[in-house]
GROMACS .gro file of C-alpha atoms in nm:
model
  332
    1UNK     CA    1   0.000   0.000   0.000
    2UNK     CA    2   0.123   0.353  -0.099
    3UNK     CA    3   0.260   0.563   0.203
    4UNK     CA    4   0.226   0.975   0.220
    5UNK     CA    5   0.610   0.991   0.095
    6UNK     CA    6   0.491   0.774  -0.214
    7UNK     CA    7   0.270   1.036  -0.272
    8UNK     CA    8   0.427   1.364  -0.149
    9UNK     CA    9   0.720   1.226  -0.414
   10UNK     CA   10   0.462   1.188  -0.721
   11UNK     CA   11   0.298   1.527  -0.627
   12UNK     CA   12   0.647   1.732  -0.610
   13UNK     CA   13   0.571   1.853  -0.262
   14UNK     CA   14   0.638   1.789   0.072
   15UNK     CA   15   0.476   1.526   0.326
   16UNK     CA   16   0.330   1.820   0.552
   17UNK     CA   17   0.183   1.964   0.203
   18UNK     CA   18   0.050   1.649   0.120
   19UNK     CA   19  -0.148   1.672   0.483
   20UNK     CA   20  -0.242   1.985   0.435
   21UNK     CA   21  -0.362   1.979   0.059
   22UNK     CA   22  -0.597   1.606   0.180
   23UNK     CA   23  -0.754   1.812   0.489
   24UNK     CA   24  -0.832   2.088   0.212
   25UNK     CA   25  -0.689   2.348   0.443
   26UNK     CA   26  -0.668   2.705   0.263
   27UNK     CA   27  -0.284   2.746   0.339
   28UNK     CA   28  -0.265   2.506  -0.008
   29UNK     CA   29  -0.293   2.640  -0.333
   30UNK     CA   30  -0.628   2.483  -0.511
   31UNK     CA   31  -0.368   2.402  -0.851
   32UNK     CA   32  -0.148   2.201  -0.543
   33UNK     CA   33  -0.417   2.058  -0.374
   34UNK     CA   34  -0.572   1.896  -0.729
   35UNK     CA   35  -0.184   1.765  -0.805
   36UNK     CA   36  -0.183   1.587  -0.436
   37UNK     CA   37  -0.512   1.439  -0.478
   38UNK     CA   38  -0.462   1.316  -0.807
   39UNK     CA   39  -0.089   1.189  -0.728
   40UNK     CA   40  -0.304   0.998  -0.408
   41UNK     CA   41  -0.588   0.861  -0.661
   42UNK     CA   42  -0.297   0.738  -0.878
   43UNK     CA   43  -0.130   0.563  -0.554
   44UNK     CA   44  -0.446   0.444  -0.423
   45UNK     CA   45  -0.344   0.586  -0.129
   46UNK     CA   46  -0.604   0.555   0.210
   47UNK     CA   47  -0.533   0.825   0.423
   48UNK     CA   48  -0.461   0.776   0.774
   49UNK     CA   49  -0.810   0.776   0.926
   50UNK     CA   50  -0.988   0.549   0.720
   51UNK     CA   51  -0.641   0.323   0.725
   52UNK     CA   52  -0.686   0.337   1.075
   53UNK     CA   53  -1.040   0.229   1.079
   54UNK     CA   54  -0.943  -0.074   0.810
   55UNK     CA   55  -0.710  -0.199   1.058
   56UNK     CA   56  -0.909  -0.230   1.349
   57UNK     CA   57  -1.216  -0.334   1.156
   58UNK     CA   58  -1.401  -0.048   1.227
   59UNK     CA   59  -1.662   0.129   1.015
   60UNK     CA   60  -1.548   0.350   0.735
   61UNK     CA   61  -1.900   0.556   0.717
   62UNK     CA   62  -2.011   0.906   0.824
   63UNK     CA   63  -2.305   1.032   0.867
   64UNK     CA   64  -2.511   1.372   0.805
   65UNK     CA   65  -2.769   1.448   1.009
   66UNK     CA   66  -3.010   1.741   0.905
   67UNK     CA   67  -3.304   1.862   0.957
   68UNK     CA   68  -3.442   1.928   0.572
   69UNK     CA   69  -3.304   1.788   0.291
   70UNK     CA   70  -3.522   1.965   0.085
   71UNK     CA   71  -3.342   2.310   0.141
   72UNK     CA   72  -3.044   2.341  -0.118
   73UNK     CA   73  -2.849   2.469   0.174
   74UNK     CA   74  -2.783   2.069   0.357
   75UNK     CA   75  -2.817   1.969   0.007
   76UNK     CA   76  -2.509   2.148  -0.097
   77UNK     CA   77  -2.343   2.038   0.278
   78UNK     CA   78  -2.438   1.696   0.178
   79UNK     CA   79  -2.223   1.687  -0.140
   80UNK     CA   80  -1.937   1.905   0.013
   81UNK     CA   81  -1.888   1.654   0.309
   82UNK     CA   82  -1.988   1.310   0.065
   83UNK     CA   83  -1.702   1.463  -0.179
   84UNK     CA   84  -1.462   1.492   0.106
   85UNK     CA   85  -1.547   1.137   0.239
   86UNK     CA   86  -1.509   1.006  -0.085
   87UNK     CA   87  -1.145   1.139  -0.125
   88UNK     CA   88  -1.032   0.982   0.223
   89UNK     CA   89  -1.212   0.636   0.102
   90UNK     CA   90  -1.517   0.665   0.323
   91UNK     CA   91  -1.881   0.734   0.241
   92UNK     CA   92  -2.153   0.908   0.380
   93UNK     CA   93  -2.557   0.794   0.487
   94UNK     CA   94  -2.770   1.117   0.538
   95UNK     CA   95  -3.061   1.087   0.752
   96UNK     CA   96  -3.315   1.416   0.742
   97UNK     CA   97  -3.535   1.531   1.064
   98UNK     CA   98  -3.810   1.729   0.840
   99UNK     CA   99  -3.837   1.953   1.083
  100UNK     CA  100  -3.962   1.713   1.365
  101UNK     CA  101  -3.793   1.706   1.666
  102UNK     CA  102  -3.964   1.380   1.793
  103UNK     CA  103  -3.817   1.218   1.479
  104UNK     CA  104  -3.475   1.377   1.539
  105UNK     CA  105  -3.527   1.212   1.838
  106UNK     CA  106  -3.570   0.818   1.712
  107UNK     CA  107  -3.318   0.886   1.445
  108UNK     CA  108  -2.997   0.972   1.682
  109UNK     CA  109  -3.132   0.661   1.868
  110UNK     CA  110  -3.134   0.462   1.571
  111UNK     CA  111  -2.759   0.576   1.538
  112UNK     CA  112  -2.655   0.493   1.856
  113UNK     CA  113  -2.555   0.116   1.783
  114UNK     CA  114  -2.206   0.180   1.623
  115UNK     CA  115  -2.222   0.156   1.263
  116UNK     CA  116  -2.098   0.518   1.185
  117UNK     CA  117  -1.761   0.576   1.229
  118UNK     CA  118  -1.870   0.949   1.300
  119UNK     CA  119  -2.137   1.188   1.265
  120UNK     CA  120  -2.208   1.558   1.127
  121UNK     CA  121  -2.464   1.681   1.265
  122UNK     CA  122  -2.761   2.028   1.237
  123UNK     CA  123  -3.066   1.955   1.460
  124UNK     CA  124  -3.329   2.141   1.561
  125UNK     CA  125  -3.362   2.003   1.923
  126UNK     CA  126  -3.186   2.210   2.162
  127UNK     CA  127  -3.316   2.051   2.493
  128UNK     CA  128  -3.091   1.911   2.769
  129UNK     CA  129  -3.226   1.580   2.718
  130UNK     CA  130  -3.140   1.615   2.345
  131UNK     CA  131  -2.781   1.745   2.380
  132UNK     CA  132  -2.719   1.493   2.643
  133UNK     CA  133  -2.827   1.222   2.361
  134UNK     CA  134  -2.609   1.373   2.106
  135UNK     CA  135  -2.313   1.352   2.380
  136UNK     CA  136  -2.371   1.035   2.390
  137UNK     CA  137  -2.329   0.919   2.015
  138UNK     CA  138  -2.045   0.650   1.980
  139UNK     CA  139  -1.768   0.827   1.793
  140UNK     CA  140  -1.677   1.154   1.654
  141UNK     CA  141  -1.882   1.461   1.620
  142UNK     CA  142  -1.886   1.797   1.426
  143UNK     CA  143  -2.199   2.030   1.454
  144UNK     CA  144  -2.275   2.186   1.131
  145UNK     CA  145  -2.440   2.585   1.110
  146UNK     CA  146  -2.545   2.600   1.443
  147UNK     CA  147  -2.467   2.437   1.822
  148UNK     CA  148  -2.768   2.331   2.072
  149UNK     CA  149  -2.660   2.518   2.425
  150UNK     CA  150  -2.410   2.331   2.614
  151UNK     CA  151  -2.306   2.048   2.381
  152UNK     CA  152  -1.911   2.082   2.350
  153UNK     CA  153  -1.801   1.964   1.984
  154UNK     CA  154  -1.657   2.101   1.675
  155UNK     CA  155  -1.878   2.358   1.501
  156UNK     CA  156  -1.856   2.486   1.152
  157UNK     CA  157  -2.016   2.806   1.080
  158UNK     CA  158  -1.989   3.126   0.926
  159UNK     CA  159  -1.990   3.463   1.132
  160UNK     CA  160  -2.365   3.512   1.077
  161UNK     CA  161  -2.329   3.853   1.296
  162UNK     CA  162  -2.084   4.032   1.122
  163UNK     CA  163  -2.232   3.938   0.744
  164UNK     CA  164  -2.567   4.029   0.909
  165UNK     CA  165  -2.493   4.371   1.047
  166UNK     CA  166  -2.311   4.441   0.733
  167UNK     CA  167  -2.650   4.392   0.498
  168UNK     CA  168  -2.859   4.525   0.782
  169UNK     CA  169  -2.662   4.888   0.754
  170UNK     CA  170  -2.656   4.899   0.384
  171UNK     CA  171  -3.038   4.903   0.350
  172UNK     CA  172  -2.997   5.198   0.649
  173UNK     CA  173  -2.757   5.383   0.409
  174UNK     CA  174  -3.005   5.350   0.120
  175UNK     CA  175  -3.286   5.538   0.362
  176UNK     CA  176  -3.502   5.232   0.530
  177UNK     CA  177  -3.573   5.319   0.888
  178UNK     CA  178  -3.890   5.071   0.939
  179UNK     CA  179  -3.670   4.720   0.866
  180UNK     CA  180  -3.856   4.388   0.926
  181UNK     CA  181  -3.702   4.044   1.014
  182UNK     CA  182  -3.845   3.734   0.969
  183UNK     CA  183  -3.622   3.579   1.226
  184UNK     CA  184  -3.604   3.167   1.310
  185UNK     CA  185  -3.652   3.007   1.684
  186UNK     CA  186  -3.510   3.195   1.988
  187UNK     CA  187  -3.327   2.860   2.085
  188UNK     CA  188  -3.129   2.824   1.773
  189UNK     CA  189  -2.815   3.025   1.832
  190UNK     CA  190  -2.827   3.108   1.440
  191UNK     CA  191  -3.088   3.302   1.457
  192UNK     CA  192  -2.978   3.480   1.770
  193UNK     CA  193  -2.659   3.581   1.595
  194UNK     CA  194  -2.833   3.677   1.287
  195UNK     CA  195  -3.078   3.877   1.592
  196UNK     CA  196  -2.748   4.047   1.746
  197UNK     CA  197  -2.582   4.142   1.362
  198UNK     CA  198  -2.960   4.331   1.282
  199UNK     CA  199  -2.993   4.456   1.666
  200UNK     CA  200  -2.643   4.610   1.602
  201UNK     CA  201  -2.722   4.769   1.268
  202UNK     CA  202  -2.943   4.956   1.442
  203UNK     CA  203  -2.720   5.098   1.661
  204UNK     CA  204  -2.518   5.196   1.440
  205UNK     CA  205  -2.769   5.393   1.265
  206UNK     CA  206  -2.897   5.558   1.578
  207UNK     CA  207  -3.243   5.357   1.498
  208UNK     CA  208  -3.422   5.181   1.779
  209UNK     CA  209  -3.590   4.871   1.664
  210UNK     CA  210  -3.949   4.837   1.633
  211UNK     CA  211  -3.992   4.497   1.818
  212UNK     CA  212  -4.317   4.427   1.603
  213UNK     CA  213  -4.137   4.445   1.313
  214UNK     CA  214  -3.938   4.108   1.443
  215UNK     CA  215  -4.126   3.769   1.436
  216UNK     CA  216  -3.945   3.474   1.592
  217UNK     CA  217  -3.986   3.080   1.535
  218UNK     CA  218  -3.984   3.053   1.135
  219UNK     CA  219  -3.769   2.796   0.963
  220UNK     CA  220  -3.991   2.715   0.613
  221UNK     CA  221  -4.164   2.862   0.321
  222UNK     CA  222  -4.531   2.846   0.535
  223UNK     CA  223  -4.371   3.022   0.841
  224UNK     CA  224  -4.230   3.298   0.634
  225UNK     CA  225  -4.579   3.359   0.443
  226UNK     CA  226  -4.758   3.374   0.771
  227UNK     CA  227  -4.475   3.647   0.911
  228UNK     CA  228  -4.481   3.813   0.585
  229UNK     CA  229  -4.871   3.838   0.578
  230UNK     CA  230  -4.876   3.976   0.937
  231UNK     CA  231  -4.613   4.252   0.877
  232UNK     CA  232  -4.789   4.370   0.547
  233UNK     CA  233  -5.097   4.412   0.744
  234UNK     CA  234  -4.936   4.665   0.960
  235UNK     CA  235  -5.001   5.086   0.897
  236UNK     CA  236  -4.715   5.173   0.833
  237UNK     CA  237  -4.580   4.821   0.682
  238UNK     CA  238  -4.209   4.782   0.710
  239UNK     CA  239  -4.027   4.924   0.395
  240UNK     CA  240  -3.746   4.570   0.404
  241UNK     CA  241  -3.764   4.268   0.518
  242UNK     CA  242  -3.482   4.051   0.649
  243UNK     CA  243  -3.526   3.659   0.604
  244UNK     CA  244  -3.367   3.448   0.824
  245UNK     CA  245  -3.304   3.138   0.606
  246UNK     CA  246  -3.399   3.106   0.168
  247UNK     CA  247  -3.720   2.906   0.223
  248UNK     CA  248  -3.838   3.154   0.480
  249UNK     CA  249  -3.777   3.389   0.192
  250UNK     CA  250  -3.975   3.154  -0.072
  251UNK     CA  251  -4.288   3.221   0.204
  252UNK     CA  252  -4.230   3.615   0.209
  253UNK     CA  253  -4.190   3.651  -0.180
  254UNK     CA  254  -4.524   3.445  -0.212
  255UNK     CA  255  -4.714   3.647   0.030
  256UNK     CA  256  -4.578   4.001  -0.128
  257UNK     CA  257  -4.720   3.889  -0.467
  258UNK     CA  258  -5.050   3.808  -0.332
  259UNK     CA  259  -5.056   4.163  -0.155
  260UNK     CA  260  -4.986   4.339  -0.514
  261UNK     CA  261  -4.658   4.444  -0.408
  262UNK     CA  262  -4.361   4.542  -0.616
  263UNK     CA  263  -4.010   4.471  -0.507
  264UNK     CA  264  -3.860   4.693  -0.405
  265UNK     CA  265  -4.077   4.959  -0.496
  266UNK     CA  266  -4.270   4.905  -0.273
  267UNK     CA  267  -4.080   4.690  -0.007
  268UNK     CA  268  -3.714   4.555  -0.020
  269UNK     CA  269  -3.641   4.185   0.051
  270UNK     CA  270  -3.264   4.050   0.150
  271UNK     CA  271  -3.217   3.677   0.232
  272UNK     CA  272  -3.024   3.491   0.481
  273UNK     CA  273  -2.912   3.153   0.255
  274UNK     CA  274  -2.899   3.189  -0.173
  275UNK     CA  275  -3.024   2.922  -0.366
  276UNK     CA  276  -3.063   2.892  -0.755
  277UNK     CA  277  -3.431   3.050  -0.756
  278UNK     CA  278  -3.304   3.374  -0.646
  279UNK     CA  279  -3.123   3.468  -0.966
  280UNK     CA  280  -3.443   3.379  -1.176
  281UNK     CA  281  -3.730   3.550  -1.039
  282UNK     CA  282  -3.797   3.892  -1.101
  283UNK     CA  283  -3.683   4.124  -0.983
  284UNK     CA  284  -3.350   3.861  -0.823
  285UNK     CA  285  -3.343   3.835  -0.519
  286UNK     CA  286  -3.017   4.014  -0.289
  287UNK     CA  287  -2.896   3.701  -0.077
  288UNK     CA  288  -2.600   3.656   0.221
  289UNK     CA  289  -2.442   3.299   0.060
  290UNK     CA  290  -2.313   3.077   0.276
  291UNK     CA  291  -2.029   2.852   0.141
  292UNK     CA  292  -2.273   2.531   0.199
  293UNK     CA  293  -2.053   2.281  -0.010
  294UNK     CA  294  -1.744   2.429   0.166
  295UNK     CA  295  -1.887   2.433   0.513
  296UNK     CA  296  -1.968   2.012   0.436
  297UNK     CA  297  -1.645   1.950   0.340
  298UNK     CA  298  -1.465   2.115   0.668
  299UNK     CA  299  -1.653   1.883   0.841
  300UNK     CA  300  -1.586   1.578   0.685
  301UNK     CA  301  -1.233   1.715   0.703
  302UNK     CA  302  -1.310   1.738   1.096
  303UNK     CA  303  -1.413   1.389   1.140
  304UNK     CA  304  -1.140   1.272   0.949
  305UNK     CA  305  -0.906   1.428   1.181
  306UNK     CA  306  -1.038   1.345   1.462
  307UNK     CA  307  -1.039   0.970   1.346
  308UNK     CA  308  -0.709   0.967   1.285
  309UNK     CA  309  -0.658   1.050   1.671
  310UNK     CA  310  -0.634   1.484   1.629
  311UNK     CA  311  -0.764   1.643   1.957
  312UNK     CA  312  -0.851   1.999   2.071
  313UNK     CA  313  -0.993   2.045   1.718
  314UNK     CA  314  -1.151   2.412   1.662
  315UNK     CA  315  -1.409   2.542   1.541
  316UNK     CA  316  -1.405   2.603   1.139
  317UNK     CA  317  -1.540   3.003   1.107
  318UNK     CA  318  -1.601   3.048   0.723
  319UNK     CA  319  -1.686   3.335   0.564
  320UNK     CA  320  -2.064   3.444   0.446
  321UNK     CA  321  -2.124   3.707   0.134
  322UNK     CA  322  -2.357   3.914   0.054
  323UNK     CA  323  -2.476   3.892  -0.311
  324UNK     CA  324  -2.629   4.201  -0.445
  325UNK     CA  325  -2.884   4.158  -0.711
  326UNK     CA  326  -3.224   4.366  -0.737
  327UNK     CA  327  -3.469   4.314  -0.432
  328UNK     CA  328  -3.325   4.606  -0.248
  329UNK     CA  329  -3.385   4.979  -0.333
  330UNK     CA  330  -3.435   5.282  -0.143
  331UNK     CA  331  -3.788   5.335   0.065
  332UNK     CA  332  -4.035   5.590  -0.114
   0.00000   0.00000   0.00000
């Protein structure tokens, strides 16, 4: 079997390079990083964790643990972390909550008898009884977007205040003053981040928020048209909306155009989350894009490591951007 100086040797690079280019660190060059992996493709060479896991006759699968498949978001997290898996000679089983916290619950108890190797993980339970069940899950874990309160693991995220209070203050600078946020559950530290980032833009502009103009506990398309209808009921109605995730936004968009709205004529919209819709509807919709596919391969590349004995791992911050298109314009 081909060693890491077999393949460090084929590649032209160094051993530590070689390391490096296989955990997909950014320190490597993406023109090095295709040489190593090719040079290890050529070599059939297993990297050290799932070697490791060969030898002792463990498992050589991960899983991914979301809670809705059906948003392109954990889709795209799904193929970033499978793609990474795939490289290191493992694969990946993806199990999806829908949304259901009791069926979170039998899943991660379904899990609980060994055959992963290790497990990325979003949930949407955040209970003590929850995170204490997720402690207890045989093998290594990485948390993926958010963390439930108290559960000590890896976490891969992006700064979702700072790319928040960034958008937030650029619809101030255009003239908004009445800003709405469709925001997600008060438990979820996401969507207390996101919170703070919008909280802070306000602050910055001198502008004290209008608590009505923030509904809490929305994660899907129905949830967003319910928040959306509410706030467009209001005299005055908010002039933007924040959305705290893309289907969320789906819900909003839906309920604008049944209210005979223009956007942003008459309101501006910003999303938390792209997805390929956003670029086709008119007008196209300004999004913050996380680097999903990125974000799924950091934690495969987490779980590796941590397989191959690494502790004291910390947490992967990546960042968000905003992606200005033509739901935003100034308040009339």
């Amino acid at each position: 079997m081909a060693g890491i100086r077999d393949v460090a040797r084929l590649a032209g690079v160094s051993t530590a390079t070689v390391t490096r280019a296989l955990r997909d660190e950014p320190s490597v060059a993406p023109k090095t990083k295709e040489r190593v992996r090719a040079a290890a493709l050529r070599l059939d060479y297993v990297p050290s964790a799932a070697a490791r896991a060969l030898s002792q006759g463990h498992s050589t699968l991960l899983g991914l643990f979301v809670p809705d498949i059906v948003n392109p978001f954990y889709a795209e997290v799904a193929q970033g972390m499978e793609d990474r898996a795939a490289e290191a000679r493992f694969h990946c089983v993806i199990a999806s909550s829908h949304l259901n916290r009791e069926r979170e619950r039998q899943l991660l108890t379904s899990l609980q008898d060994g055959t992963l190797a290790g497990l990325a993980a979003t949930t949407v339970g955040t209970d003590e009884a929850f995170t204490q069940a997720l402690s207890a899950m045989p093998g290594p874990l990485v948390l993926v977007d958010r963390r439930p309160r108290g559960l000590k693991a890896p976490l891969v995220r992006t700064d979702n205040r700072k790319v928040t209070r960034e958008a937030i203050r650029g619809l101030f600078e255009m003239g908004h003053t009445r800003i709405a946020m469709i925001s997600g559950p008060q438990d979820f530290d996401t969507a207390c981040q996101r919170l703070s980032g919008f909280r802070m833009a306000h602050r910055d502009a001198g502008v004290r928020v209008t608590e009505q103009l923030v509904r809490h506990g929305h994660l899907g398309e129905t949830g967003g048209h319910q928040a959306m209808t509410e706030l467009l009921a209001m005299d005055p109605r908010p002039t933007a909306v924040f959305c705290f995730n893309n289907l969320v936004t789906v819900g909003a968009l839906k309920a604008i155009r049944e209210a005979g709205l223009a956007i942003p004529a008459d309101i501006s919209l910003l999303a938390f989350d792209d997805m390929s819709l956003f670029p086709l509807v008119d007008p196209p919709i300004t999004a913050i894009a996380q680097p999903a596919y990125e974000m799924g391969r950091a934690a495969a590349e987490i779980l590796l490591r941590q397989l191959a004995g690494e502790t004291g791992i910390d947490d992967r911050v990546l960042p968000a951007t905003l992606i200005p298109r033509a739901s935003l314009g100034p308040p009339r």
